XYZ file of C-alpha atoms in Angstrom:
442
model
C 0.000 0.000 0.000
C 1.187 3.522 -0.742
C 2.364 5.516 2.298
C 1.364 8.819 0.687
C 0.181 11.247 3.386
C -1.535 14.502 2.480
C -2.659 17.507 4.484
C -1.353 19.005 7.734
C 0.660 15.981 8.836
C 2.517 15.309 5.587
C 6.280 15.621 5.397
C 7.376 19.240 5.554
C 9.487 19.474 2.379
C 6.895 18.540 -0.226
C 3.265 17.505 -0.303
C 4.047 14.308 -2.223
C 7.262 13.374 -0.432
C 7.443 9.915 1.147
C 6.514 10.531 4.795
C 8.632 9.702 7.795
C 7.894 6.694 9.976
C 6.716 9.091 12.699
C 4.238 10.740 10.327
C 2.901 7.375 9.154
C 2.448 6.210 12.753
C 0.607 9.431 13.606
C -1.772 9.019 10.663
C -2.366 5.360 11.446
C -3.232 6.288 15.032
C -6.059 8.532 13.810
C -7.616 5.918 11.550
C -11.156 4.753 12.405
C -10.343 1.082 11.864
C -7.103 1.192 13.830
C -8.856 2.913 16.732
C -11.403 0.081 16.796
C -14.951 -0.120 18.170
C -14.081 1.527 21.496
C -13.808 0.712 25.188
C -17.554 0.219 25.768
C -17.928 -2.560 23.219
C -14.521 -4.117 23.874
C -15.156 -4.157 27.613
C -18.494 -5.890 27.110
C -16.935 -8.459 24.781
C -14.117 -9.199 27.208
C -16.626 -9.629 30.032
C -18.560 -12.079 27.843
C -15.409 -14.051 27.003
C -15.535 -13.213 23.292
C -12.374 -13.302 21.169
C -11.619 -10.147 19.218
C -11.196 -10.760 15.486
C -7.822 -10.753 13.739
C -8.516 -8.141 11.074
C -5.290 -8.796 9.139
C -6.385 -12.426 8.802
C -9.859 -11.366 7.648
C -8.470 -8.954 5.046
C -6.124 -11.553 3.573
C -8.847 -14.229 3.507
C -11.395 -12.000 1.814
C -9.059 -10.801 -0.914
C -8.031 -14.397 -1.610
C -11.728 -15.319 -1.949
C -12.272 -12.572 -4.521
C -9.264 -13.708 -6.543
C -10.363 -17.336 -6.300
C -13.578 -16.542 -8.172
C -11.923 -14.185 -10.643
C -9.677 -17.085 -11.630
C -12.545 -19.571 -11.612
C -14.445 -17.466 -14.169
C -11.239 -16.542 -16.055
C -11.580 -12.790 -15.585
C -8.607 -10.430 -15.723
C -9.966 -8.477 -12.780
C -12.935 -6.711 -11.293
C -13.955 -3.094 -10.746
C -15.960 -2.609 -7.566
C -18.290 0.343 -7.003
C -20.522 -1.070 -4.281
C -18.984 0.228 -1.014
C -19.631 -3.097 0.728
C -17.789 -4.979 -1.999
C -14.918 -2.497 -1.751
C -14.853 -3.096 1.971
C -14.865 -6.860 1.485
C -11.892 -6.753 -0.891
C -9.871 -4.062 0.903
C -11.444 -3.203 4.299
C -11.396 0.394 3.066
C -14.330 2.705 3.830
C -15.265 6.298 3.064
C -18.734 7.831 3.521
C -20.348 4.427 3.018
C -23.947 5.555 2.611
C -23.147 8.635 0.534
C -21.154 6.670 -2.036
C -23.984 4.173 -2.496
C -25.812 6.869 -4.488
C -22.860 8.984 -5.645
C -20.539 7.002 -7.915
C -17.315 8.669 -6.807
C -15.154 5.865 -5.419
C -14.146 2.473 -6.832
C -11.501 -0.226 -6.687
C -9.686 -2.354 -9.279
C -8.664 -5.871 -8.209
C -6.513 -7.836 -10.647
C -6.764 -11.609 -10.634
C -2.960 -11.607 -10.830
C -1.687 -8.139 -10.053
C -2.335 -5.135 -7.862
C -5.283 -3.829 -5.911
C -5.739 -0.168 -6.791
C -8.087 2.004 -4.750
C -9.475 4.958 -6.682
C -10.273 7.280 -3.823
C -12.656 10.205 -3.517
C -11.038 13.634 -3.368
C -8.684 14.091 -0.401
C -9.467 10.667 1.030
C -6.135 8.936 0.487
C -5.291 8.914 4.202
C -8.331 6.746 4.980
C -6.532 3.642 3.702
C -3.465 3.513 5.964
C -4.815 0.600 8.034
C -5.143 -2.057 5.345
C -2.440 -4.210 3.773
C -4.704 -5.130 0.837
C -4.231 -1.941 -1.199
C -1.109 -1.673 -3.357
C -1.741 1.747 -4.859
C -4.065 4.729 -4.378
C -5.150 6.923 -7.266
C -7.674 9.769 -7.510
C -11.107 8.589 -8.614
C -12.531 9.693 -11.979
C -16.299 10.131 -11.743
C -18.780 10.839 -14.514
C -21.720 11.206 -12.115
C -23.664 14.294 -13.129
C -23.097 15.849 -9.707
C -19.349 15.744 -10.407
C -19.084 15.990 -14.199
C -22.181 17.935 -15.243
C -22.747 17.779 -18.992
C -19.175 16.528 -19.505
C -20.161 13.039 -18.281
C -19.370 11.311 -21.585
C -15.912 12.886 -21.669
C -15.178 11.856 -18.082
C -16.545 8.349 -18.644
C -14.196 7.968 -21.598
C -11.213 9.017 -19.455
C -12.268 6.569 -16.742
C -12.640 3.712 -19.234
C -9.266 4.432 -20.828
C -7.522 4.176 -17.461
C -9.349 0.972 -16.500
C -8.765 -0.612 -19.912
C -5.071 0.192 -19.594
C -4.968 -1.699 -16.289
C -6.692 -4.693 -17.867
C -4.156 -4.713 -20.719
C -1.268 -4.300 -18.284
C -2.294 -7.019 -15.819
C -4.609 -9.323 -17.769
C -2.034 -11.128 -19.884
C -4.162 -10.625 -22.997
C -7.415 -11.444 -21.176
C -9.827 -8.522 -21.691
C -12.687 -9.972 -19.643
C -13.432 -7.576 -16.772
C -16.084 -8.054 -14.080
C -18.112 -5.085 -12.824
C -20.328 -5.257 -9.754
C -22.248 -2.200 -10.954
C -21.607 0.565 -13.442
C -23.491 3.380 -15.171
C -24.414 3.085 -18.828
C -21.882 5.626 -20.083
C -19.004 3.853 -18.351
C -19.993 0.461 -19.732
C -20.318 1.834 -23.253
C -16.917 3.523 -22.972
C -15.271 0.320 -21.737
C -16.694 -1.630 -24.657
C -15.234 0.964 -27.054
C -11.857 0.226 -25.429
C -12.258 -3.464 -26.267
C -13.087 -4.606 -22.741
C -15.471 -7.571 -22.415
C -17.805 -6.836 -19.491
C -18.847 -9.647 -17.170
C -21.053 -9.956 -14.060
C -19.058 -8.962 -10.994
C -21.998 -9.267 -8.642
C -21.828 -13.049 -9.058
C -18.113 -13.028 -8.221
C -18.624 -11.056 -5.041
C -21.696 -12.892 -3.771
C -19.951 -16.242 -4.186
C -16.784 -14.926 -2.536
C -18.709 -13.568 0.442
C -20.764 -16.742 1.064
C -18.216 -18.632 3.208
C -16.909 -16.966 6.375
C -13.681 -18.019 8.068
C -13.287 -18.367 11.841
C -12.077 -14.794 12.316
C -15.064 -13.405 10.422
C -17.300 -15.425 12.728
C -15.445 -13.927 15.714
C -16.217 -10.476 14.316
C -19.851 -11.496 13.826
C -20.126 -12.781 17.410
C -18.853 -9.430 18.664
C -21.232 -7.496 16.420
C -24.190 -9.616 17.526
C -23.301 -9.158 21.202
C -23.133 -5.377 20.731
C -26.444 -5.387 18.862
C -28.130 -7.407 21.602
C -26.845 -4.974 24.223
C -28.429 -2.195 22.176
C -31.672 -4.163 21.856
C -31.708 -4.574 25.640
C -31.518 -0.807 26.130
C -34.374 -0.326 23.663
C -36.429 -3.041 25.357
C -35.969 -1.452 28.792
C -36.995 1.950 27.409
C -40.236 0.712 25.801
C -43.426 2.066 27.335
C -46.922 3.084 26.240
C -47.145 6.647 25.001
C -43.911 6.599 23.004
C -43.809 7.190 19.289
C -42.413 4.248 17.340
C -39.563 6.397 16.075
C -38.713 7.510 19.621
C -38.275 3.884 20.675
C -36.369 3.056 17.465
C -33.852 5.833 18.148
C -32.417 3.874 21.096
C -31.179 1.136 18.764
C -29.456 3.678 16.519
C -27.731 5.414 19.416
C -26.580 2.253 21.164
C -25.299 0.779 17.887
C -23.162 3.857 17.223
C -21.837 3.818 20.802
C -20.457 0.329 20.186
C -18.700 1.104 16.911
C -21.665 0.230 14.712
C -22.293 2.153 11.549
C -25.889 2.414 10.363
C -29.265 0.690 10.128
C -30.392 -0.257 6.648
C -34.166 -0.016 7.141
C -36.847 1.491 9.402
C -38.633 -1.780 10.125
C -40.294 -1.212 13.475
C -44.066 -1.106 13.776
C -46.690 -1.427 16.486
C -50.270 -2.532 16.991
C -52.344 -2.507 13.793
C -49.285 -1.469 11.730
C -47.595 -4.852 12.348
C -49.770 -6.734 9.828
C -48.974 -6.954 6.958
C -45.218 -6.505 7.403
C -42.961 -3.772 5.950
C -44.625 -0.728 7.534
C -41.774 1.658 8.282
C -41.186 3.186 11.708
C -43.518 6.160 12.185
C -44.832 8.776 14.576
C -47.649 6.451 15.693
C -47.947 6.374 19.494
C -47.532 2.881 20.936
C -50.465 1.845 23.129
C -50.713 -0.395 26.167
C -51.200 -3.974 24.939
C -49.713 -3.389 21.479
C -47.316 -5.810 19.898
C -44.122 -4.030 18.841
C -42.196 -5.821 16.087
C -38.820 -4.906 14.593
C -36.069 -6.132 12.297
C -32.611 -4.788 13.193
C -31.076 -4.788 9.657
C -28.113 -3.269 11.451
C -24.580 -2.702 10.183
C -22.701 -3.027 13.419
C -19.186 -3.396 14.772
C -16.538 -4.276 12.160
C -19.118 -3.530 9.452
C -20.887 -6.837 10.142
C -24.618 -7.051 9.527
C -26.741 -8.229 12.452
C -30.152 -9.130 11.088
C -32.448 -10.385 13.818
C -36.106 -9.760 14.639
C -38.100 -9.824 17.815
C -41.674 -8.943 18.788
C -42.587 -7.606 22.239
C -45.743 -6.847 24.156
C -45.821 -3.233 25.354
C -47.272 -2.271 28.725
C -48.918 -4.201 31.517
C -51.957 -5.590 29.725
C -52.170 -9.345 29.446
C -51.701 -10.637 25.899
C -54.797 -11.627 23.984
C -55.407 -15.177 22.841
C -54.817 -14.110 19.223
C -51.484 -12.451 20.101
C -50.315 -15.573 21.913
C -51.451 -17.866 19.124
C -49.728 -15.933 16.341
C -46.511 -15.499 18.386
C -46.345 -19.198 19.270
C -46.843 -20.169 15.631
C -44.093 -17.792 14.422
C -41.606 -19.028 17.023
C -42.457 -22.629 16.163
C -41.725 -21.869 12.506
C -38.209 -20.495 12.989
C -37.329 -23.262 15.454
C -38.471 -26.005 13.091
C -36.727 -24.357 10.148
C -33.497 -24.114 12.145
C -33.387 -27.625 13.615
C -32.780 -29.432 10.334
C -30.045 -27.148 8.964
C -26.778 -28.857 8.027
C -24.179 -28.896 5.241
C -25.317 -30.597 2.061
C -28.920 -29.411 2.064
C -29.836 -27.874 -1.283
C -31.664 -24.600 -1.762
C -34.370 -26.584 -3.532
C -34.834 -28.733 -0.423
C -34.906 -25.685 1.836
C -37.513 -24.083 -0.419
C -39.839 -27.050 -0.655
C -39.386 -28.906 2.643
C -39.178 -26.140 5.233
C -42.096 -25.670 7.596
C -44.607 -23.039 6.536
C -48.188 -22.020 7.201
C -51.047 -21.828 4.723
C -50.439 -18.705 2.573
C -54.161 -18.497 1.907
C -54.758 -17.865 5.622
C -51.624 -15.978 6.699
C -49.570 -13.037 5.509
C -45.967 -14.214 5.457
C -42.463 -12.851 4.835
C -40.689 -12.511 1.466
C -38.227 -15.384 2.030
C -37.736 -18.318 4.376
C -33.949 -17.848 4.685
C -31.256 -15.551 3.351
C -27.488 -15.220 3.698
C -25.847 -12.493 5.775
C -22.348 -11.056 6.199
C -21.542 -7.414 5.523
C -25.220 -7.048 4.612
C -28.021 -9.328 3.474
C -26.318 -11.688 1.036
C -26.994 -14.691 -1.181
C -28.622 -17.096 -1.060
C -32.256 -16.053 -0.902
C -34.474 -19.051 -0.166
C -38.016 -18.322 -1.313
C -41.351 -19.977 -0.689
C -42.328 -22.842 -3.009
C -44.739 -20.734 -5.054
C -41.830 -18.524 -6.159
C -39.461 -21.314 -7.226
C -40.443 -21.422 -10.890
C -40.361 -17.638 -11.238
C -36.980 -16.858 -9.661
C -35.766 -19.610 -7.324
C -32.191 -20.872 -7.787
C -30.311 -23.864 -6.463
C -27.129 -24.334 -4.486
C -25.822 -26.258 -1.473
C -25.325 -25.264 2.164
C -21.664 -25.356 3.199
C -19.847 -24.936 6.513
C -19.056 -21.277 7.119
C -22.265 -19.974 5.585
C -24.479 -17.821 7.805
C -28.239 -17.800 7.251
C -31.036 -15.733 8.715
C -34.056 -17.897 9.503
C -37.187 -15.797 8.991
C -40.780 -15.759 10.110
C -43.495 -13.185 9.755
C -47.015 -14.250 10.507
C -50.273 -12.321 10.567
C -53.770 -13.479 9.762
C -55.079 -12.225 6.431
C -58.434 -11.432 8.018
C -56.726 -8.927 10.333
C -55.145 -8.572 13.738
C -51.590 -7.901 14.795
C -48.557 -9.652 13.317
C -45.334 -11.149 14.667
C -41.831 -10.872 13.164
C -39.072 -13.195 14.436
C -35.639 -13.970 12.989
C -32.401 -15.633 14.090
C -28.893 -15.582 12.610
C -27.491 -19.110 12.249
C -24.034 -20.455 11.377
C -23.750 -23.634 9.303
C -21.114 -25.775 11.025
C -19.258 -28.907 9.912
C -21.971 -31.173 11.290
C -25.050 -28.998 11.742
C -25.742 -25.463 12.896
C -25.186 -22.928 15.680
C -27.669 -20.174 16.514
C -25.566 -17.015 16.891
C -28.298 -14.653 18.103
C -29.279 -15.062 21.742
C -31.752 -12.329 22.680
C -34.621 -13.892 24.582
C -38.066 -14.611 23.218
C -41.191 -13.589 25.116
C -42.446 -16.337 27.440
C -45.570 -14.293 28.234
C -46.584 -14.466 24.576
C -46.368 -18.247 24.294
C -49.389 -20.507 24.472
């Protein structure tokens, strides 16, 4: 990785001079990733006996996974725009949410050759923590925000630079994977003689299998998330707005080195059925069910995707609330107990336990993968198999979320439950531990 340092703490003779060891150490000490999640989270993990992840090991493993699939598909390299794919390949981050909708930062990974981070303006110093990056260059964006009506000109410059890298490091192979790319960039690459291939497939396959250190990071992230959930649970009371209660999860996630929450999936009372109502200003009432899905990007950038449903206040649960909760919990337990390596996605689709879709509103999928975010595979219900189901095989190191939403079609409140489960060598391990509600069980 380049040791270029810019700004106040660069070497004093010239802005582009190789910095001193003291300057590099100073810059590294300011880096978000080197500073780590902080004493609150680390103290809680140590008290729980959790092992902190070896991030150097994770970075090396992930980059090797990317290159494994580039070579499998015989691609010269890949250009990554998705900030989560960039993070997977390099552990480099910069304004993660902003760059999801502003195409201003990307990375080139050669199958045999360098990793080059094309960084947003003045962001070079954000990469001092990672050994995966060999070179940092300024990014060339043709997004209209950046390029205005010169977007075709800038796209052509971008494509020329990328095509030159493919020629230089591809050994005559002009097949280049892209995880995402605007139309003008793709057209410009094709004019340069580059053969564009699907990089999303490369990255989803690479990210499927987690090594032991990634699982250590996930255990830490889940523990921090469950601490945050506990604070939110303790704060719940009738008379709160949904969004007031939801804010506790955001705050406690950030306190523990978490990053953001992908959705606003908390609802209460009549808004719980059907699912997908977003968190609102509705006031939670005594006796309401309150259901949520964390969809949380937590410590180390790991996604913690778990769901719970609570009863708010001191009213006794109704028979309908208890019935629907018991059924939902029964579903995720049954659909967890048979998980093991070797099961196919077709088997999971067609043999998992489900309720009559004519009587109940259900969730979108029965299972899905999870890592840095929701990931492949998506395991649908049987009625969706012919339209867009796809097959594969469970392997050790995969992590699945086991899903249930249940609400009667004729009305009434709904229940959302979800656990995060590791596929082990001989079965499974449930990674999420936050308690279910005994008072809501039949």
